[in-house]
Coordinates of C-alpha atoms and ligand atoms in Angstrom, one line a residue:
X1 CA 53.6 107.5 77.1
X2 CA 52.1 105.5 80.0
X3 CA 54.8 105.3 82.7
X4 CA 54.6 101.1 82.6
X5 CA 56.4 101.6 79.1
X6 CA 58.9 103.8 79.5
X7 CA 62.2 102.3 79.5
X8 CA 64.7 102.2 82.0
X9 CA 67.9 104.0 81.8
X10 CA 70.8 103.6 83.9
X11 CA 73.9 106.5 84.1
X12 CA 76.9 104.7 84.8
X13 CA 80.2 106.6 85.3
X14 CA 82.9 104.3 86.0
X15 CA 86.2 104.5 88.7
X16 CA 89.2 105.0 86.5
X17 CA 90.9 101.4 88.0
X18 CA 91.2 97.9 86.4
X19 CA 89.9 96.6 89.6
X20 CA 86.7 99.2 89.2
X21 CA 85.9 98.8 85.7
X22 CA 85.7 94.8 85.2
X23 CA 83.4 94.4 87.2
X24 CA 81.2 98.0 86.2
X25 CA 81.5 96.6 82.6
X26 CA 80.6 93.2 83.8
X27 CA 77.1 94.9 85.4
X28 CA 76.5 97.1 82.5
X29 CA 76.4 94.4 80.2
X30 CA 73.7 92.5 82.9
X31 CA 72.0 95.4 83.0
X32 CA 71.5 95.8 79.5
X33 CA 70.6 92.2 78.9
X34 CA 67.9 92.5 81.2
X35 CA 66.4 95.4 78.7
X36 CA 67.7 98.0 80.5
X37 CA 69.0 101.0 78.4
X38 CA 72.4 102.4 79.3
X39 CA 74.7 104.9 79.0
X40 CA 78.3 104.3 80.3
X41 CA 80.3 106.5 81.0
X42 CA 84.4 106.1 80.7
X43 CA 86.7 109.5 82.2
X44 CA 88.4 110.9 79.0
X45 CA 92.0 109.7 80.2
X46 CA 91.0 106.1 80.7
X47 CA 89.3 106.2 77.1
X48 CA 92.6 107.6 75.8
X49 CA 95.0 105.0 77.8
X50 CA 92.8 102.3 76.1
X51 CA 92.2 103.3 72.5
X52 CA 96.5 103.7 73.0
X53 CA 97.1 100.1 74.0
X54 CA 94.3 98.5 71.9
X55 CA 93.0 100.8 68.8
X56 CA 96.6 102.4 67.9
X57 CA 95.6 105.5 69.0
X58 CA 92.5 106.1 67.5
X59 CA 90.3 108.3 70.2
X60 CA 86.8 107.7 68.6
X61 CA 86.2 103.9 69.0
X62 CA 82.8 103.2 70.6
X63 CA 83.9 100.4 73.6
X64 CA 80.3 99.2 73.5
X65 CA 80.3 98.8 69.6
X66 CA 80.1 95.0 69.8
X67 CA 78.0 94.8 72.5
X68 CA 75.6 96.8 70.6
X69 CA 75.7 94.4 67.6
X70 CA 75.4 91.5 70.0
X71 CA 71.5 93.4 70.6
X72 CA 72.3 95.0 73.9
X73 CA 71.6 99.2 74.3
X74 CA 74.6 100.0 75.7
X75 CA 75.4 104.2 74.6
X76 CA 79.0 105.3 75.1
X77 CA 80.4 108.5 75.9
X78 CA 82.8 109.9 77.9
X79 CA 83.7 113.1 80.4
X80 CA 86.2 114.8 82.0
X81 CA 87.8 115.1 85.1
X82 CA 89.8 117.4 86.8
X83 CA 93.2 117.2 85.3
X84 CA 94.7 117.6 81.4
X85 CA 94.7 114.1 79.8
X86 CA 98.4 113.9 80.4
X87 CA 98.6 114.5 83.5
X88 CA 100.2 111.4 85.5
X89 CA 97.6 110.5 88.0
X90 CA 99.2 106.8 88.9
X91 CA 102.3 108.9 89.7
X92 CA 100.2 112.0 91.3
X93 CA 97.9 110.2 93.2
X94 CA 97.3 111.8 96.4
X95 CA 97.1 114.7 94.8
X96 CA 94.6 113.5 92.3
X97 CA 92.5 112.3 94.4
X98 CA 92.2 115.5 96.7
X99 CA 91.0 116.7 93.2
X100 CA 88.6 114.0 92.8
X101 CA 86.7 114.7 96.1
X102 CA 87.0 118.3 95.9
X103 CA 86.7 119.5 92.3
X104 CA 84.7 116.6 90.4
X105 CA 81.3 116.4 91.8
X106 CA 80.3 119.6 90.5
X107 CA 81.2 118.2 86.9
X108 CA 79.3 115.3 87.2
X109 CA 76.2 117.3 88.7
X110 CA 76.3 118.7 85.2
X111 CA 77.0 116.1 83.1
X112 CA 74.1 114.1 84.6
X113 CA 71.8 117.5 84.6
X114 CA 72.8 117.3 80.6
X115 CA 72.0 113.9 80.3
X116 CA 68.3 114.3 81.8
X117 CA 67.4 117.3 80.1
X118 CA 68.4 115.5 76.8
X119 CA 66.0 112.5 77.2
X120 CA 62.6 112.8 78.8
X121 CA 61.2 109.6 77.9
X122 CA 63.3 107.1 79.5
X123 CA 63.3 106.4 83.6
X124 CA 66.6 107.6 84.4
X125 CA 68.7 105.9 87.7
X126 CA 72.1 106.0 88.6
X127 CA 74.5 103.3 88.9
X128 CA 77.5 104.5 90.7
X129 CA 80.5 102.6 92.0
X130 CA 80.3 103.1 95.6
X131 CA 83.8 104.7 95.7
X132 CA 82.5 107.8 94.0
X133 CA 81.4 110.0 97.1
X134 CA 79.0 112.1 94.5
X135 CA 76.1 109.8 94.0
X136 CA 73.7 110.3 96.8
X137 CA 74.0 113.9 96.9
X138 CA 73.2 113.9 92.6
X139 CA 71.0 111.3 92.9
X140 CA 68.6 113.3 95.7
X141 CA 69.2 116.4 93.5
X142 CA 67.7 114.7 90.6
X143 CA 65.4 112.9 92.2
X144 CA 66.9 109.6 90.9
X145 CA 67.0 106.0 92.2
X146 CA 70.3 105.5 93.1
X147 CA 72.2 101.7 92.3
X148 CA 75.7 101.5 94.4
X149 CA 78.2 98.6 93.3
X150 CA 80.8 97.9 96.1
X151 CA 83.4 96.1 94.3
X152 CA 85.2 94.8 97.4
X153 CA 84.8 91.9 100.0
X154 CA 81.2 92.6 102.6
X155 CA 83.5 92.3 105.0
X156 CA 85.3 95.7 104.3
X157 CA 81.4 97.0 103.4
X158 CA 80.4 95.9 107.0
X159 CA 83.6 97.6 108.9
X160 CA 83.1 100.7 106.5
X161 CA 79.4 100.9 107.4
X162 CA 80.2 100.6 111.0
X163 CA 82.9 103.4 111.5
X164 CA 81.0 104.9 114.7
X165 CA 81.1 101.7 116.6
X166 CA 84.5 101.5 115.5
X167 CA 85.5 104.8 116.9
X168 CA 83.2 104.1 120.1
X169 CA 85.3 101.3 120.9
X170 CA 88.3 103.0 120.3
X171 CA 89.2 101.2 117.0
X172 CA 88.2 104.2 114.5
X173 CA 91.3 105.8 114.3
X174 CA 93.2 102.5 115.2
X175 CA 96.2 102.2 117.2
X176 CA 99.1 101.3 114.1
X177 CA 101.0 98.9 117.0
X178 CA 98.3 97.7 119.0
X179 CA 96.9 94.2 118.1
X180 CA 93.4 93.4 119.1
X181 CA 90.2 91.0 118.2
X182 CA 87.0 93.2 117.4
X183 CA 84.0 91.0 118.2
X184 CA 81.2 93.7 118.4
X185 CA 80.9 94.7 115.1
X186 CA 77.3 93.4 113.9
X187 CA 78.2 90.4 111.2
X188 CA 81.5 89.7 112.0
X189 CA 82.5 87.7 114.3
X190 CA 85.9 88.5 115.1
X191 CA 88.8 90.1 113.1
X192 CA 92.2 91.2 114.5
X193 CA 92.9 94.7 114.2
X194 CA 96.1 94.0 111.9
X195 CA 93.6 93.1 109.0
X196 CA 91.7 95.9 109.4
X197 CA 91.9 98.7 105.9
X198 CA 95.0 100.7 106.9
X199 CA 93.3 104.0 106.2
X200 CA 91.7 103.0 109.5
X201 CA 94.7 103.6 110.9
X202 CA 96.1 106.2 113.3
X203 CA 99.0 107.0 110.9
X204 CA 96.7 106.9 108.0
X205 CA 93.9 108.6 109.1
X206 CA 94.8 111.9 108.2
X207 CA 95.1 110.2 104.2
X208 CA 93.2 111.1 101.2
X209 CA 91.8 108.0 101.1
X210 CA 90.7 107.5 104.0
X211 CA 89.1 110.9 104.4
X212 CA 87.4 110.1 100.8
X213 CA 86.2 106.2 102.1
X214 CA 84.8 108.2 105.7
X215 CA 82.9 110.2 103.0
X216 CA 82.2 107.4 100.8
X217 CA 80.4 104.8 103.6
X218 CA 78.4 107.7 105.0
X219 CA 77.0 108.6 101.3
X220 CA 77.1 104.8 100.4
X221 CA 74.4 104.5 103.1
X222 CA 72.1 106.1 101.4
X223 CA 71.7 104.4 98.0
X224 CA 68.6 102.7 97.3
X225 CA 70.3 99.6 96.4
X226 CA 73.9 98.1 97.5
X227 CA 75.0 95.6 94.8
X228 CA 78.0 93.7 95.8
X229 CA 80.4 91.5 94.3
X230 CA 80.5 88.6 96.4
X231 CA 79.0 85.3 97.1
X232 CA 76.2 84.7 99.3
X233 CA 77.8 81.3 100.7
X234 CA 81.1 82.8 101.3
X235 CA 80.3 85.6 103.5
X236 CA 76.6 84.4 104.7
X237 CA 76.4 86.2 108.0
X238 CA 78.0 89.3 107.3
X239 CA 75.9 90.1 104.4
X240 CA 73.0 89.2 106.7
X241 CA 73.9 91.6 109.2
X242 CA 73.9 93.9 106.6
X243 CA 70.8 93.1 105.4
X244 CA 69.1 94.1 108.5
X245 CA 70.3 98.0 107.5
X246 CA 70.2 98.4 103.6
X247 CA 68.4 97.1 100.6
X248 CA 71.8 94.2 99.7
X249 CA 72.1 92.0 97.2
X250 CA 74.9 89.6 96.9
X251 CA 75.6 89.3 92.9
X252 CA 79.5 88.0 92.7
X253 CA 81.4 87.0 91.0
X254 CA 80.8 89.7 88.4
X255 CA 83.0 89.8 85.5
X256 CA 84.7 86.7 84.5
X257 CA 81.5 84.3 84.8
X258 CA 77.9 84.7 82.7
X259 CA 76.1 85.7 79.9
X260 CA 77.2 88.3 77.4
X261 CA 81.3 87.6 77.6
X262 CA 82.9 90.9 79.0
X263 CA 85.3 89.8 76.1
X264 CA 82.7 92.2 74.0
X265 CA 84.1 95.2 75.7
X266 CA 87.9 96.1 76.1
X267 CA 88.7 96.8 79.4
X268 CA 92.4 95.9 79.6
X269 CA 94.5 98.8 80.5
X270 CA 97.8 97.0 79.4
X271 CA 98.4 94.8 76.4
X272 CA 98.6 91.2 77.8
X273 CA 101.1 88.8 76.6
X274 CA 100.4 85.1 76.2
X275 CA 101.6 83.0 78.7
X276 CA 99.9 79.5 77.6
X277 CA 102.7 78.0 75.2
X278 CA 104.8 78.3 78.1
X279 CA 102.9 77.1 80.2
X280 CA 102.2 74.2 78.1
X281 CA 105.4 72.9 78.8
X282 CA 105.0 72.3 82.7
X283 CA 103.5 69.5 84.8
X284 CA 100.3 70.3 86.3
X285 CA 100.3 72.3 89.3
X286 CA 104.1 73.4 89.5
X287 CA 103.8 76.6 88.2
X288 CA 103.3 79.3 90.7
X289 CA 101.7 82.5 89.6
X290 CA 102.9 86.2 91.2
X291 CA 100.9 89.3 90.5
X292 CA 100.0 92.7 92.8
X293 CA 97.4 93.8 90.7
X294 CA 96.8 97.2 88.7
X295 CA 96.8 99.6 91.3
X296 CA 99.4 98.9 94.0
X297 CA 103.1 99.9 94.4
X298 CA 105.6 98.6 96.3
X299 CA 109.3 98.7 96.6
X300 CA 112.7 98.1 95.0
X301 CA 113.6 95.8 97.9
X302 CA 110.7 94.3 98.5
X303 CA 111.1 92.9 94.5
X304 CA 114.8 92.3 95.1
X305 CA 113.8 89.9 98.1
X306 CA 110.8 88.3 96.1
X307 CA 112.8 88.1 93.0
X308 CA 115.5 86.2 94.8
X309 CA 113.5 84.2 97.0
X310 CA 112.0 82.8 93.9
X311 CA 115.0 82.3 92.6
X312 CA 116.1 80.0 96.0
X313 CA 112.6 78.4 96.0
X314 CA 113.4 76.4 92.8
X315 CA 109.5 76.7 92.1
X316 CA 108.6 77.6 88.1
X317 CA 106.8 80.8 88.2
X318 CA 104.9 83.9 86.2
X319 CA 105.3 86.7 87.3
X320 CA 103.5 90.0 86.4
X321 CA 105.7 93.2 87.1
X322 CA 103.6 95.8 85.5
X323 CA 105.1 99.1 84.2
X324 CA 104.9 101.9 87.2
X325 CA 104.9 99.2 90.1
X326 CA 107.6 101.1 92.0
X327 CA 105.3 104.2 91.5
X328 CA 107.8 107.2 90.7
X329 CA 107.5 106.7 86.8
X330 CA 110.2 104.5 86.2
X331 CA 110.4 102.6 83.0
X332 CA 114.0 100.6 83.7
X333 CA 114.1 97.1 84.9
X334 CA 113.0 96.8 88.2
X335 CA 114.8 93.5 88.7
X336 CA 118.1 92.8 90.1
X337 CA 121.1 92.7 87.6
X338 CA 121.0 89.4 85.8
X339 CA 117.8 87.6 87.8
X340 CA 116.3 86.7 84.4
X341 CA 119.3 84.7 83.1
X342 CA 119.8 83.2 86.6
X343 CA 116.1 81.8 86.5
X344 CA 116.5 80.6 82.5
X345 CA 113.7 78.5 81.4
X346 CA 112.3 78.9 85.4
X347 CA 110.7 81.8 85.4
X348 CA 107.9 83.7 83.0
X349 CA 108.1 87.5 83.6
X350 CA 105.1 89.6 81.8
X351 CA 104.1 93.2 82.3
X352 CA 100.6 91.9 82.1
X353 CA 98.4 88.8 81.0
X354 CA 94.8 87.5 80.8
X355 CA 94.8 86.6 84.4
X356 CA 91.6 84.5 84.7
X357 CA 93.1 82.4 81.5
X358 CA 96.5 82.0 83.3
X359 CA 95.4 80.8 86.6
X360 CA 92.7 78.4 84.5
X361 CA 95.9 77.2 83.2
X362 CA 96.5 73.3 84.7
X363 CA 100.1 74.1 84.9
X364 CA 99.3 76.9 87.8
X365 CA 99.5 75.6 91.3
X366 CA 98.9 78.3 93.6
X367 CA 99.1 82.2 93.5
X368 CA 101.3 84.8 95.2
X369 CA 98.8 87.3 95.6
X370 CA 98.8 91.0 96.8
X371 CA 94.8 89.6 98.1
X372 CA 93.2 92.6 95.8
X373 CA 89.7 91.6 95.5
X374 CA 89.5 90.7 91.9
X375 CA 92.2 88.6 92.3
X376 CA 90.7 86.8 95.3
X377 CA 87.9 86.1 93.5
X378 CA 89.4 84.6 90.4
X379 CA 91.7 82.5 92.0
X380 CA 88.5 81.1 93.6
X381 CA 86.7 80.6 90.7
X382 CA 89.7 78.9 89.5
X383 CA 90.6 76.5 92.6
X384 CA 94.1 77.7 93.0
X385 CA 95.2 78.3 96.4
X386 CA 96.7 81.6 97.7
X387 CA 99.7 83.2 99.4
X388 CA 98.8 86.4 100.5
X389 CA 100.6 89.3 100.8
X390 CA 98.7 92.0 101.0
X391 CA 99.8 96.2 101.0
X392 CA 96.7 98.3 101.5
X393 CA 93.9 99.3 101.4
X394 CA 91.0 96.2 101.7
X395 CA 94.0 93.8 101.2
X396 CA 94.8 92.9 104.7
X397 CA 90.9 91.9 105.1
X398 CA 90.6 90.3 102.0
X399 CA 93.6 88.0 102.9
X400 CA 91.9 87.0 106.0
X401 CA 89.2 85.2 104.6
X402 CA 91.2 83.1 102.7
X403 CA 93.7 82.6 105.6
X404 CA 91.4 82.2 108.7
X405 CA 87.6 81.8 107.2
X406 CA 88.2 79.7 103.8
X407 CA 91.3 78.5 105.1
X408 CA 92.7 78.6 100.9
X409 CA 95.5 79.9 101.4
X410 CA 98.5 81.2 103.7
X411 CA 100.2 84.4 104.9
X412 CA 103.7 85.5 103.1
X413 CA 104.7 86.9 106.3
X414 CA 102.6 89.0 108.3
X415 CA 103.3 92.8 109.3
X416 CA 107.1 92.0 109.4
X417 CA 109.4 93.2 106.0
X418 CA 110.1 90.6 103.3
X419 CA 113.3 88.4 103.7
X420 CA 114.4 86.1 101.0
X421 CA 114.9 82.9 102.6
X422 CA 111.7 83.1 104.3
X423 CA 109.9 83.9 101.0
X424 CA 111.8 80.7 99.5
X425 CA 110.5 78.5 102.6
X426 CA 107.1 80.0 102.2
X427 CA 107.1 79.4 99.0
X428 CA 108.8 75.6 99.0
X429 CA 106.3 74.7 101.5
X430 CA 103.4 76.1 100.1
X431 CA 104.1 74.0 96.4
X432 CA 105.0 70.7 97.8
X433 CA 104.3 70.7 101.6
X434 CA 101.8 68.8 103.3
X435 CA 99.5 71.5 103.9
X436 CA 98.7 71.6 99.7
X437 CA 96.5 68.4 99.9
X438 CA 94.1 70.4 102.7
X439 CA 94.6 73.7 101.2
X440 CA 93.3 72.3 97.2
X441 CA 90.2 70.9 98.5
X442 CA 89.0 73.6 100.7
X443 CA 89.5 75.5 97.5
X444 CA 87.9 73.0 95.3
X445 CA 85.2 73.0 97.9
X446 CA 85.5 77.2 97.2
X447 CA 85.3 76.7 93.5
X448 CA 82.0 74.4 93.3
X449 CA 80.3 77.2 95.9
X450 CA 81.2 80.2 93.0
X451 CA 80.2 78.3 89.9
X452 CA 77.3 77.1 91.6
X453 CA 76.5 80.9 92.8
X454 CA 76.1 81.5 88.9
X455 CA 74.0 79.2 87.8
X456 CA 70.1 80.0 87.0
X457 CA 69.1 79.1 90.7
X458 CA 72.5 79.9 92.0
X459 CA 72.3 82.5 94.3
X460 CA 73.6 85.5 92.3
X461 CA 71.7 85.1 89.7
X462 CA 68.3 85.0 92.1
X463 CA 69.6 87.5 94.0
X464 CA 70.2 89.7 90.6
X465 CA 66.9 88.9 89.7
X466 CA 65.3 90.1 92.8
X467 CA 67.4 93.4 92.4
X468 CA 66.0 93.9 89.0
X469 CA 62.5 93.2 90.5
X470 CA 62.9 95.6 93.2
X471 CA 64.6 97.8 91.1
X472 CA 61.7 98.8 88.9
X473 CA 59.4 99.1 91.6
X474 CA 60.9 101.5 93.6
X475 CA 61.7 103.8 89.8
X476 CA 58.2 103.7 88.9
X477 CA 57.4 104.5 92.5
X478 CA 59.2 107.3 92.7
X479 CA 58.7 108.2 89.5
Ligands
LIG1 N1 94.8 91.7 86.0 C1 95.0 91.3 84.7 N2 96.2 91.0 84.3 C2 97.3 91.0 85.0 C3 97.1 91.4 86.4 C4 95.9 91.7 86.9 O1 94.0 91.3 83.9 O2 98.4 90.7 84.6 C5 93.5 92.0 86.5 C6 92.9 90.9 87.4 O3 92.4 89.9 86.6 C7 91.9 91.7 88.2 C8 92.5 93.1 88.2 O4 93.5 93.2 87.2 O5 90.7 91.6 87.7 C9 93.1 93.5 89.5 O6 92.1 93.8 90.5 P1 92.3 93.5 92.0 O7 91.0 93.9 92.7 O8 92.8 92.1 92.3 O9 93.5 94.4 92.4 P2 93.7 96.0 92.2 O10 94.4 96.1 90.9 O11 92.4 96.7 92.3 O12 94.7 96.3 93.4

């Protein structure tokens, strides 16, 4: 077969996290609409945790099913990692990740060794999430073009990709007390050091994760391509910068925006519960909405101060307390005694909803957000404003573009521990001050810069198209 007409065929294993796999799914589908053949590739205990919350069980459901019937060729399958499929890894996760760094690269050196020597015809390449600190090292191996999506902020990208200059100046490990503006790192033009990922930190740096994201930016450096989800408009000049070192292309917002609906695939780790009826019965804008995400876990206080600062705020409110916030497995209430029936008809709580429908919702006014990426995102798309209160990881970072560069939102508190009667201020304030007016048209402004990103001239969707373009070159190049 002449090398112009064999088809291209993309290995995509995914990272086991809601935050990971919308946006994967979201590419996949993009990918395959474009003509591209793919093979996605789900860890066993993720396939398990969703055929258990949406196919009663049933283990051999094809995810990609409908997708396929939509025209697209999207092939399923699935692999193992290092642990039995019962095995807690929210619970376990240090542990489980020393595992994943250590003990699962060989595996997938394997299972993409299988994959190659099972098809000869197609041009295989890898798409990898850039969290997974395998892909360079398999994709030289195979001799593979290699596709890295970095499902965070280019901010975080940037800082990651410049951890020497970072530890020439002192900042790489960073002092935990010590506050201070970095203004030499190439595309950003300043950021306080109490935003920067705490896994940069002295008292982190000894982590799991922030050995596995040391790993991770020096391997993520040498993909052939960096996809990432955000908007060109939104973070112009650190994306240029970064275009100066790698082959970038700015694609966001993946997931929740174009084409083929994601709908087609389930990618919801938790049943979601409807929150519309109820919100059908609120004025416009009164309803704040509180959710940390999939990942995160915090404390029993911090919840008792939130839950009763909402209570004092006299602000309506859904809130998302997924099961395993707290971390250690518990399955009890997390709430204090008797906060439900004190907030009556005030207060929504879910263990998990469609969040993108929620804050479409007219009825939602701002969101109290733990500023995970995904989240930002949406609530952009969506025009609601933000209180940010981040816990780790790319949070703090995240929270200061909305803060300081968008100006969309505000700080909870910063660095300091949670008090109720502050979080009631915060929140009063935030729902009815004056600051709203300023704050709703910045993100209105926000809003109009995403949806415009997405159109067919809209930068993401040239900048996708370039990717492709470039894309097939460089395989039948190196082919
Ligand atoms: N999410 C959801 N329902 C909820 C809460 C969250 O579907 O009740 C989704 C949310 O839409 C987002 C993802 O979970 O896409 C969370 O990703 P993010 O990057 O914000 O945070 P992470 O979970 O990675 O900390």
């Amino acid at each position: 077969m002449g090398e112009r007409h064999r088809k291209l065929h993309g290995i995509m294993i995914c990272v086991p996290y809601q935050g990971h796999l919308n946006p994967f799914v979201d590419l996949a589908l993009k990918l395959a609409s474009s003509g591209i053949v793919i093979t996605f590739v789900h860890l066993e205990f993720l396939h398990r945790k969703l055929c258990q919350t949406h196919h009663a069980n049933k283990t051999d459901v094809d995810l990609f099913s409908k997708a396929r019937e939509l025209g697209l060729d999207i092939r399923f399958t699935t692999m193992a990692d290092t642990f039995p499929l019962e095995f807690d890894r929210d619970a376990n996760f240090k542990e489980y990740w020393e595992a994943m760094v250590r003990d699962f690269p060989p595996l997938v050196d394997e299972f993409v060794g299988n994959i190659l020597a099972s098809d000869r015809d197609m041009l295989h390449f890898l798409v990898a999430d850039t969290v997974h600190n395998w892909a360079a090292a398999v994709a030289r191996k195979y001799n593979l073009v290699s596709v890295s999506l970095w499902t965070q902020s280019a901010l975080v990208y940037c800082l990651g990709y410049h951890l020497d200059l970072l530890e020439q100046n002192g900042h790489f490990p960073c002092k935990d007390e010590v506050e201070e503006e970095i203004k030499y790192v190439p595309g950003v033009e300043s950021i306080n050091t109490k935003y920067i990922m705490p896994y940069l930190k002295q008292s982190e740096c000894e982590s799991v994760i922030s050995r596995a994201s040391r790993l991770l930016f020096e391997q993520g450096k040498m993909a052939d391509f960096v996809l990432q989800n955000t908007v060109e408009e939104l973070e112009p000049q650190t994306l240029s910068a970064l275009n100066r070192y790698l082959p970038n292309y700015a694609v966001g917002p993946l997931n929740f925006s174009q084409n083929i609906s994601t709908n087609t695939v389930t990618t919801s780790l938790w049943s979601k519960s409807d929150c519309t009826t109820w919100l059908g019965s609120k004025p416009p804008g009164s309803v704040l909405y509180v959710s940390f995400g999939s990942f995160v876990h915090t404390n029993k206080q911090v919840l008792e101060e939130l839950a009763y600062g909402l209570l004092l705020s006299k602000v309506d409110f859904v809130w998302v307390i997924r099961q395993g916030i707290l971390g250690d497995g518990a399955t009890a209430s997390v709430l204090p005694a008797g906060f439900q029936d004190a907030v009556k008809e005030r207060g929504l709580i879910v263990g998990w909803c469609d969040q993108v429908e929620t804050l479409s919702n007219p009825a939602i006014g701002g969101f109290l957000t733990h500023s995970g990426w995904n989240s930002t995102l949406e609530s952009m798309w969506c025009g609601v404003p933000m209180i940010c209160y981040p816990i780790g990881f790319d949070q703090p970072c995240n929270s200061k573009l909305v803060v300081a560069d968008w100006k969309i939102g505000i700080h909870l508190c910063e660095g300091g521990s949670l008090d109720r009667e502050n979080v009631a201020h915060k929140i009063q304030s935030f729902m009815n001050g004056g600051d709203l007016e300023r704050l709703k048209q910045n993100a209105e402004r926000v809003r109009k810069i995403m949806k415009n990103a997405v159109e067919p001239d809209g930068y993401s969707r040239t900048n996708f198209d370039r990717f492709l373009k470039d894309l097939e070159a460089k395989i039948h190049f190196q082919s």
